[in-house]
Amino acid sequence: MRAFTYERAKDASGAARAVAANPAAKFIAGGTNLLDLMKLEVEAPTHLVDVQDLGFDKIEATKDGGLRIGALVTNTNLAADERVRRDYGVLTRAIVAGASGQLRNKASTAGNLLQRTRCPYFYDTNMACNKRKPGSGCAAIGGYSRQLGVIGVSDACIATFPGDMAVAMRVLDAVIETVDATGARRAIPISDFHRLWGNSPEQDTILKQGELITAVTLPRPLGGKHFYEKVRDRASYAYALVSVAAVIQPDGTGRVAFGGVAPKPWRVEAADALLPQGAAAVTARAFQGATPTKDNAFKLPLATRALAAVIADAKA
Amino acid sequence: MSDIPELEVSRRGLLAGSAATAVVAATPAAAAPPPQTKAAPMMPVSFAVNGKRETLSLDPRTTLLDALREHLHLTGTKKGCDHGQCGACTVMVDGVRINSCLSLAVMHEGDKITTIEGLGTPDKLHPMQAAFIKHDGYQCGYCTPGQICSAVAVLDEIKRGVPSHVQDDLTAKPRATNIEMRERMSGNICRCGAYSNIAEAMADVAGENA
């Protein structure tokens, strides 16, 4: 691990100023992804600003009937919250399908959104990777790509966003609240939060250096039946090959987002509208223009089958 | 000279590849991002380990795992993968299990840490330690301290109603069933494959408490 200095921030704007002032500084919350990457020197911040004392560890009702989830609420506490289990089951299901019990106890809500890809070429510092070292090329293209993206990828990068929680949040139309070094706040719909790679895959999200996530808000509950179907190589503690987050209403309408396929949780609203016509209609629209490799073309029929299982469950 | 042209080609390719690797290795500045930085000043940190107050002065890079093993010489907690994948380093912090390898020691100011040494002693075993012996829940024993810390915390999570991936009804209280134990213990790898006996040891302890 490269050397760094460390401070424990006392307030949000102070934390934002400290990170904005140094392009090589980073926030640290749970640290489960950042420290892993620092050990490999994929990440090499020179200064860490610990945000654990900022008080963003509560889940509160909003005045319009939703929930505001503090950025530092752990994955375990978010999944276990009684209101989330009752009204936003897709979110609890997605969180408990991810990582291990130990990691969920430490991983934060904001950190989960900001986790980096698990593309093996990103992790291996001997390999060309435009995301780790801009301009160095992409060894994943033409390499071993079974786990990698099938849509929304580019000629510079075919990595996926690896998380589960955010896929459920995309179905729920969550909004990410931030504050920057000047004290300015913004509310970012989760659909706009993660970027498609294009020519700058080193940038995962639209956040600016020093912009701090303070909370994630969920609109009022959608009702319906909630599902998170995750297909992976092991029964537990593995990243998704394909995952399906869905909320299905009694009349067969609903919303659906896919994980493990793209640089961001993949939801196409026009495809949601086709849910009453069945899984094949939805995935044909959602994955229109997909560019799979020979290794990962299986993800397209797998997404259709995973969604078909969800729709069958919803009818049962 | 080889009779097999394919072999000849691949040997040449291999040599060319090796030469390229050597060039890269000889010019680390071109490959590595930032230059080597000087170690940051040592930082003080104070936390309780197994009920005993400890004060250390540490390089900020020191993980909680290394602080426990290398500075406090509590070597019961093990370093397996050092990347949060194997669970050998599992300890409890403020009553909750975490991977101590993926946490900086300086982030634990004021915390209460429990390691395997704090659960029981050879003379006075924790019920989970006794159950692991009774049910043969280990072979080589390297993952065992992490398995036991995790197992104790899992039963507490079930008691507190923390949901899991294998629960049918999210609003119901989870039960200490075999499938629940297996799912909740998936962050602890045992390469000897003692999993079924570990789950039996846990069921034994859960039954005693019920």
XYZ file of C-alpha atoms in Angstrom:
526
model
C 0.000 0.000 0.000
C 1.248 3.506 -0.823
C 1.711 5.909 2.086
C -1.107 8.326 2.878
C -2.058 10.790 5.569
C -5.346 10.345 7.410
C -7.853 12.671 9.049
C -11.195 12.152 10.679
C -13.627 14.812 9.412
C -15.874 16.684 11.830
C -18.433 18.040 9.370
C -19.558 17.372 5.812
C -18.430 20.597 4.188
C -15.028 20.331 5.893
C -14.671 16.798 4.533
C -15.679 17.985 1.057
C -13.164 20.858 1.192
C -10.337 18.552 2.277
C -10.929 16.175 -0.641
C -11.595 18.961 -3.180
C -8.267 20.605 -2.255
C -6.199 17.542 -3.193
C -6.844 15.646 -6.442
C -5.214 12.565 -4.886
C -7.411 12.612 -1.747
C -10.373 10.300 -1.149
C -13.196 9.867 1.312
C -13.201 6.627 3.270
C -16.308 5.161 4.917
C -16.458 1.355 5.360
C -13.282 0.976 3.320
C -14.100 -2.550 2.141
C -13.548 -1.766 -1.551
C -11.073 1.113 -1.290
C -8.597 -0.676 1.013
C -8.746 -3.797 -1.140
C -7.774 -1.685 -4.170
C -5.135 0.256 -2.216
C -3.392 -2.976 -1.234
C -3.101 -3.798 -4.939
C -2.084 -0.186 -5.709
C -4.945 0.066 -8.163
C -5.912 3.014 -5.961
C -3.155 5.143 -4.445
C -4.670 8.123 -2.600
C -2.178 10.328 -0.739
C -4.763 11.497 1.796
C -7.826 9.822 3.304
C -10.713 11.704 4.880
C -12.680 9.441 7.214
C -16.365 10.417 7.200
C -17.619 8.045 9.924
C -18.407 10.817 12.440
C -20.649 12.889 10.155
C -23.891 11.451 11.517
C -25.225 10.156 8.192
C -26.156 6.844 9.782
C -29.916 7.173 10.144
C -32.923 6.149 8.058
C -35.738 8.692 8.306
C -39.206 9.041 6.821
C -39.532 11.887 4.299
C -42.530 14.187 4.248
C -43.759 12.767 0.940
C -43.982 9.229 2.291
C -40.560 7.905 1.279
C -37.320 7.224 3.133
C -34.070 9.130 3.434
C -31.158 6.723 3.924
C -28.012 8.267 5.404
C -24.888 7.747 3.291
C -23.198 5.847 6.130
C -26.025 3.413 6.915
C -24.422 -0.017 6.630
C -25.696 -2.541 4.114
C -26.780 -4.767 7.023
C -28.738 -2.027 8.774
C -30.392 -0.892 5.563
C -31.434 -4.443 4.640
C -32.708 -5.077 8.194
C -34.733 -1.868 8.558
C -38.352 -2.806 9.188
C -39.724 -0.207 6.745
C -37.353 -1.309 3.996
C -38.268 -4.971 4.489
C -41.964 -4.180 4.397
C -42.182 -1.493 1.682
C -39.006 -1.842 -0.400
C -38.435 -5.602 -0.361
C -36.482 -5.481 -3.632
C -33.830 -3.425 -1.825
C -33.446 -5.816 1.114
C -33.374 -8.767 -1.310
C -30.658 -7.141 -3.440
C -28.454 -6.223 -0.476
C -28.559 -9.657 1.152
C -27.731 -11.236 -2.219
C -24.436 -9.340 -2.262
C -21.038 -9.848 -0.579
C -20.740 -11.614 2.801
C -22.145 -10.904 6.267
C -18.828 -9.410 7.398
C -18.615 -7.063 4.401
C -22.254 -5.960 4.674
C -21.624 -4.994 8.310
C -18.969 -2.524 7.225
C -19.958 -1.450 3.686
C -21.898 1.821 3.547
C -24.782 2.922 1.338
C -22.701 5.601 -0.415
C -19.665 3.351 -0.712
C -21.771 0.633 -2.293
C -22.858 3.074 -5.021
C -19.218 4.102 -5.544
C -17.691 0.611 -5.598
C -15.500 0.002 -8.605
C -15.737 -2.698 -11.220
C -14.425 -6.198 -10.524
C -13.102 -6.624 -14.070
C -9.993 -8.827 -13.585
C -7.996 -6.630 -15.975
C -8.745 -3.581 -13.805
C -7.408 -5.461 -10.762
C -4.252 -6.767 -12.463
C -1.768 -3.884 -12.644
C 0.269 -5.766 -15.263
C -2.592 -5.528 -17.733
C -3.632 -2.655 -19.983
C -6.724 -0.970 -18.559
C -8.161 2.379 -19.625
C -10.128 2.608 -16.397
C -7.072 2.171 -14.154
C -4.584 3.946 -16.439
C -6.284 6.130 -19.074
C -4.893 5.603 -22.557
C -3.203 2.278 -21.786
C -5.740 0.210 -23.737
C -8.188 -2.499 -22.741
C -6.909 -6.041 -22.302
C -10.435 -7.246 -21.594
C -11.467 -6.603 -25.210
C -10.340 -9.770 -26.941
C -9.456 -11.227 -23.519
C -11.442 -13.333 -21.076
C -14.774 -11.537 -20.929
C -17.305 -14.009 -19.553
C -18.124 -11.760 -16.562
C -18.057 -8.464 -18.466
C -20.565 -6.093 -20.035
C -22.930 -6.734 -22.928
C -24.549 -3.308 -23.321
C -23.632 0.342 -22.731
C -19.941 -0.561 -23.062
C -17.450 1.145 -25.387
C -14.323 0.532 -27.446
C -12.347 1.789 -24.444
C -13.880 -0.404 -21.718
C -16.293 -3.328 -21.364
C -16.379 -3.481 -17.556
C -19.624 -3.681 -15.570
C -20.865 -1.970 -12.452
C -20.706 -4.952 -10.077
C -23.189 -4.038 -7.329
C -26.617 -5.372 -6.377
C -28.025 -2.640 -4.092
C -27.934 0.009 -6.815
C -29.888 -2.216 -9.221
C -32.769 -2.280 -6.738
C -32.422 1.464 -6.164
C -32.690 2.016 -9.918
C -36.051 0.193 -9.958
C -37.167 2.339 -7.017
C -36.060 5.613 -8.726
C -33.784 6.551 -5.822
C -32.206 10.010 -5.681
C -28.646 10.619 -4.486
C -28.045 13.744 -2.395
C -24.606 15.368 -2.296
C -22.778 18.388 -0.906
C -19.622 19.910 -2.373
C -16.741 22.006 -1.033
C -18.679 25.261 -1.549
C -21.603 23.885 0.451
C -23.724 23.526 -2.708
C -26.139 20.600 -2.629
C -27.588 18.616 -5.477
C -30.037 15.763 -5.902
C -29.054 13.293 -8.634
C -31.530 10.706 -9.957
C -29.788 7.317 -9.817
C -30.372 6.933 -13.563
C -27.902 9.802 -14.132
C -25.433 8.907 -11.385
C -23.315 6.183 -13.022
C -21.766 6.976 -16.416
C -21.513 4.943 -19.556
C -17.790 4.513 -20.185
C -17.445 6.198 -23.597
C -13.888 7.481 -23.963
C -13.341 8.151 -20.256
C -13.898 4.903 -18.370
C -11.727 6.175 -15.500
C -14.757 8.200 -14.401
C -17.388 5.901 -12.892
C -19.924 8.534 -11.846
C -20.809 12.161 -12.491
C -19.536 13.245 -9.044
C -16.855 15.951 -8.915
C -13.689 15.598 -6.820
C -14.686 16.401 -3.240
C -18.436 16.018 -3.803
C -19.731 13.995 -0.851
C -22.820 11.795 -0.842
C -24.915 12.604 2.239
C -28.038 10.472 1.647
C -30.093 8.418 -0.773
C -33.812 9.060 -0.845
C -36.507 6.628 -1.919
C -39.856 7.895 -3.213
C -43.055 6.591 -1.596
C -43.516 2.805 -1.789
C -44.673 1.275 -5.089
C -46.649 -1.635 -3.644
C -46.645 -4.783 -5.779
C -44.443 -7.839 -5.386
C -40.696 -7.333 -5.037
C -38.017 -9.591 -6.534
C -34.253 -9.742 -6.832
C -33.203 -12.744 -8.889
C -29.418 -13.122 -8.963
C -27.713 -15.716 -11.156
C -24.111 -16.455 -10.196
C -21.466 -19.165 -10.212
C -21.903 -19.974 -6.492
C -25.037 -20.063 -4.343
C -23.675 -17.276 -2.124
C -20.920 -14.660 -2.003
C -20.302 -14.183 -5.734
C -20.920 -11.369 -8.204
C -23.889 -11.585 -10.517
C -23.549 -12.993 -14.002
C -26.984 -11.476 -14.479
C -29.406 -10.129 -11.913
C -33.000 -8.924 -12.221
C -34.580 -6.422 -9.824
C -38.308 -6.122 -10.334
C -41.480 -4.753 -8.801
C -44.532 -6.383 -10.382
C -48.096 -5.160 -9.805
C -51.155 -7.485 -9.620
C -52.168 -6.468 -13.183
C -48.776 -7.601 -14.562
C -47.358 -4.125 -15.112
C -44.203 -3.067 -13.276
C -40.583 -2.075 -13.419
C -37.422 -4.042 -14.056
C -33.661 -3.357 -13.959
C -30.751 -5.677 -14.765
C -27.392 -6.018 -12.995
C -24.108 -7.550 -14.153
C -24.611 -6.493 -17.763
C -23.602 -2.830 -18.126
C -21.571 0.061 -16.647
C -24.632 0.956 -14.579
C -27.835 -0.664 -13.309
C -29.579 -1.257 -16.639
C -33.169 -0.122 -16.895
C -35.004 0.957 -20.030
C -38.362 2.495 -19.151
C -39.786 1.621 -22.591
C -39.021 -2.018 -21.809
C -40.888 -1.799 -18.460
C -44.038 -1.059 -20.450
C -43.716 -4.455 -22.195
C -43.844 -6.486 -18.953
C -47.440 -7.670 -19.572
C -46.219 -9.189 -22.874
C -43.671 -11.391 -21.115
C -39.940 -11.658 -20.512
C -38.802 -12.019 -24.133
C -40.520 -8.786 -25.153
C -38.951 -6.900 -22.255
C -35.391 -8.097 -22.806
C -35.619 -7.651 -26.594
C -36.279 -3.960 -25.943
C -33.985 -3.532 -22.904
C -31.005 -5.118 -24.672
C -31.579 -3.578 -28.101
C -28.134 -2.704 -29.521
C -26.266 -5.067 -27.179
C -22.673 -5.852 -28.161
C -21.823 -9.085 -26.327
C -18.574 -10.976 -26.835
C -18.398 -14.674 -27.661
C -17.679 -15.331 -23.956
C -20.601 -13.390 -22.522
C -23.323 -13.690 -25.185
C -24.976 -16.193 -22.808
C -26.005 -13.250 -20.621
C -28.724 -12.210 -23.068
C -30.797 -15.433 -22.974
C -29.945 -15.718 -19.265
C -31.498 -12.300 -18.603
C -34.671 -13.382 -20.432
C -34.879 -16.619 -18.438
C -34.179 -14.914 -15.100
C -36.936 -12.397 -15.819
C -39.292 -15.188 -16.945
C -38.729 -16.864 -13.555
C -39.581 -13.598 -11.787
C -42.759 -13.107 -13.829
C -43.832 -16.705 -13.129
C -43.219 -16.136 -9.395
C -45.247 -12.938 -9.506
C -48.207 -14.836 -10.958
C -47.912 -17.712 -8.461
C 15.300 -27.148 -34.591
C 11.849 -28.451 -33.841
C 9.930 -30.646 -36.274
C 6.695 -29.018 -35.197
C 6.330 -25.555 -36.742
C 3.547 -24.487 -34.292
C 5.829 -25.183 -31.365
C 8.624 -23.147 -32.971
C 6.271 -20.175 -33.425
C 4.943 -20.303 -29.899
C 8.466 -20.539 -28.470
C 9.479 -17.437 -30.391
C 6.283 -15.708 -29.202
C 7.062 -16.678 -25.653
C 10.603 -15.271 -25.892
C 9.348 -12.037 -27.410
C 6.787 -11.804 -24.619
C 9.447 -12.361 -21.969
C 11.656 -9.657 -23.455
C 8.764 -7.199 -23.367
C 8.118 -8.061 -19.718
C 11.787 -7.464 -18.899
C 11.676 -4.030 -20.521
C 8.605 -3.091 -18.508
C 10.193 -4.392 -15.304
C 13.338 -2.348 -15.968
C 11.385 0.902 -16.245
C 9.002 0.876 -13.300
C 8.519 4.655 -13.450
C 6.746 4.303 -16.788
C 4.330 1.687 -15.473
C 3.685 2.729 -11.876
C 1.365 5.706 -11.294
C 2.672 7.950 -8.463
C 6.294 7.975 -7.269
C 7.031 6.234 -3.980
C 5.804 8.506 -1.224
C 7.440 8.892 2.153
C 5.711 7.083 5.035
C 3.246 9.356 6.800
C 3.886 10.218 10.463
C 2.776 7.634 13.011
C -0.677 8.190 14.481
C -1.947 7.399 17.954
C -5.000 5.174 18.333
C -6.682 3.716 21.370
C -9.278 0.936 21.545
C -10.321 -1.901 23.828
C -9.358 -5.426 22.835
C -11.072 -8.208 24.781
C -11.850 -5.736 27.538
C -8.305 -4.380 27.815
C -7.513 -0.787 26.857
C -4.700 -0.616 24.274
C -2.913 2.480 22.980
C -0.746 2.221 19.882
C 1.251 4.494 17.605
C 0.788 3.267 14.040
C 1.553 3.975 10.402
C -1.906 4.933 9.043
C -1.615 2.016 6.587
C -1.771 -0.550 9.413
C -4.903 -2.662 9.147
C -6.810 -3.676 12.256
C -5.641 -7.229 11.531
C -1.967 -6.254 11.514
C -2.419 -4.123 14.644
C -3.870 -7.147 16.453
C -1.312 -9.664 15.219
C 1.919 -7.700 14.800
C 1.575 -4.982 17.436
C -0.551 -6.602 20.160
C 0.684 -10.147 19.389
C -2.831 -11.553 19.452
C -2.088 -14.116 16.771
C -5.323 -16.077 17.126
C -6.862 -13.917 14.390
C -5.437 -15.179 11.094
C -4.376 -13.560 7.836
C -5.633 -15.633 4.926
C -6.211 -13.715 1.701
C -5.822 -10.183 3.189
C -8.574 -9.056 0.767
C -11.824 -9.795 2.601
C -12.528 -12.925 0.611
C -11.732 -15.744 3.057
C -12.964 -14.594 6.485
C -9.937 -15.924 8.449
C -9.467 -12.427 9.928
C -13.042 -12.111 11.245
C -13.314 -10.282 14.580
C -16.180 -8.482 16.287
C -16.156 -4.710 16.580
C -18.804 -3.232 18.881
C -20.555 -6.607 18.729
C -20.623 -6.902 14.941
C -18.398 -9.190 12.845
C -16.112 -7.600 10.253
C -13.073 -8.508 8.135
C -10.237 -6.973 10.160
C -7.986 -7.029 7.065
C -10.212 -4.480 5.278
C -10.266 -1.887 8.034
C -7.602 0.591 9.108
C -6.630 0.416 12.774
C -6.720 4.234 13.074
C -10.414 4.160 12.129
C -11.216 2.246 15.343
C -10.554 4.931 17.945
C -12.656 4.107 21.016
C -14.074 0.847 19.603
C -14.555 -2.416 21.496
C -12.902 -5.300 19.675
C -13.392 -8.982 20.471
C -11.027 -11.585 19.033
C -10.954 -15.352 19.445
C -8.731 -14.829 22.533
C -11.563 -12.843 24.121
C -14.290 -15.432 23.483
C -12.846 -18.221 25.596
C -9.672 -19.752 27.001
C -8.398 -23.357 26.994
C -9.693 -23.671 30.577
C -12.986 -21.937 29.958
C -14.127 -22.507 26.389
C -16.851 -20.445 24.758
C -19.837 -22.739 23.988
C -19.085 -22.313 20.260
C -15.472 -23.417 20.763
C -16.662 -26.474 22.698
C -19.202 -27.261 19.955
C -16.542 -27.016 17.214
C -14.472 -29.613 19.116
C -17.473 -31.861 19.749
C -18.613 -31.779 16.099
C -15.164 -31.871 14.513
C -15.718 -28.434 12.942
C -12.146 -28.090 11.663
C -9.199 -30.009 10.290
C -6.059 -27.871 9.843
C -7.549 -25.176 12.086
C -6.263 -22.120 10.222
C -9.691 -20.704 9.372
C -11.171 -21.764 12.739
C -10.734 -18.561 14.789
C -12.494 -16.621 12.033
C -15.147 -19.321 11.670
C -15.878 -19.255 15.421
C -16.026 -15.445 15.668
C -18.295 -15.415 12.625
C -20.475 -18.238 13.983
C -20.994 -16.490 17.328
C -21.934 -13.276 15.502
C -24.249 -15.122 13.088
C -26.345 -16.549 15.920
C -26.613 -13.033 17.343
C -27.659 -11.677 13.921
C -30.370 -14.332 13.686
C -31.542 -13.430 17.198
C -31.653 -9.732 16.251
C -33.670 -10.546 13.119
C -31.092 -9.525 10.498
C -32.527 -10.901 7.215
C -30.706 -13.227 4.821
C -30.773 -14.238 1.169
C -32.454 -17.591 1.927
C -35.393 -16.136 3.857
C -38.765 -16.630 2.137
C -40.704 -14.004 4.065
C -38.678 -10.861 4.713
C -41.042 -9.649 7.419
C -40.748 -12.878 9.460
C -38.055 -13.455 12.078
C -35.264 -15.667 10.712
C -34.677 -19.080 12.304
C -31.406 -20.869 12.977
C -31.894 -23.524 10.284
C -29.106 -25.350 8.502
C -29.611 -23.421 5.266
C -29.541 -20.107 7.179
C -26.201 -21.049 8.807
C -24.706 -22.023 5.467
C -25.822 -18.833 3.744
C -24.717 -16.558 6.572
C -21.321 -18.279 6.889
C -20.487 -17.946 3.165
C -17.845 -15.293 3.918
C -15.743 -17.864 5.788
C -13.876 -20.239 3.546
C -12.567 -23.588 4.832
C -10.273 -25.311 2.366
C -10.395 -28.531 4.413
C -14.142 -28.525 3.796
C -15.426 -28.795 7.377
C -18.578 -26.898 6.441
C -21.190 -29.495 7.363
C -19.637 -30.017 10.822
C -19.410 -26.256 11.377
C -23.126 -25.936 10.624
C -23.834 -28.774 13.098
C -21.740 -27.085 15.802
C -23.709 -23.888 15.250
C -27.043 -25.728 15.377
C -25.955 -27.293 18.660
C -25.185 -23.903 20.213
C -28.340 -22.324 18.777
C -30.393 -25.156 20.311
C -28.830 -24.653 23.723
C -29.706 -20.989 23.642
C -33.231 -21.495 22.368
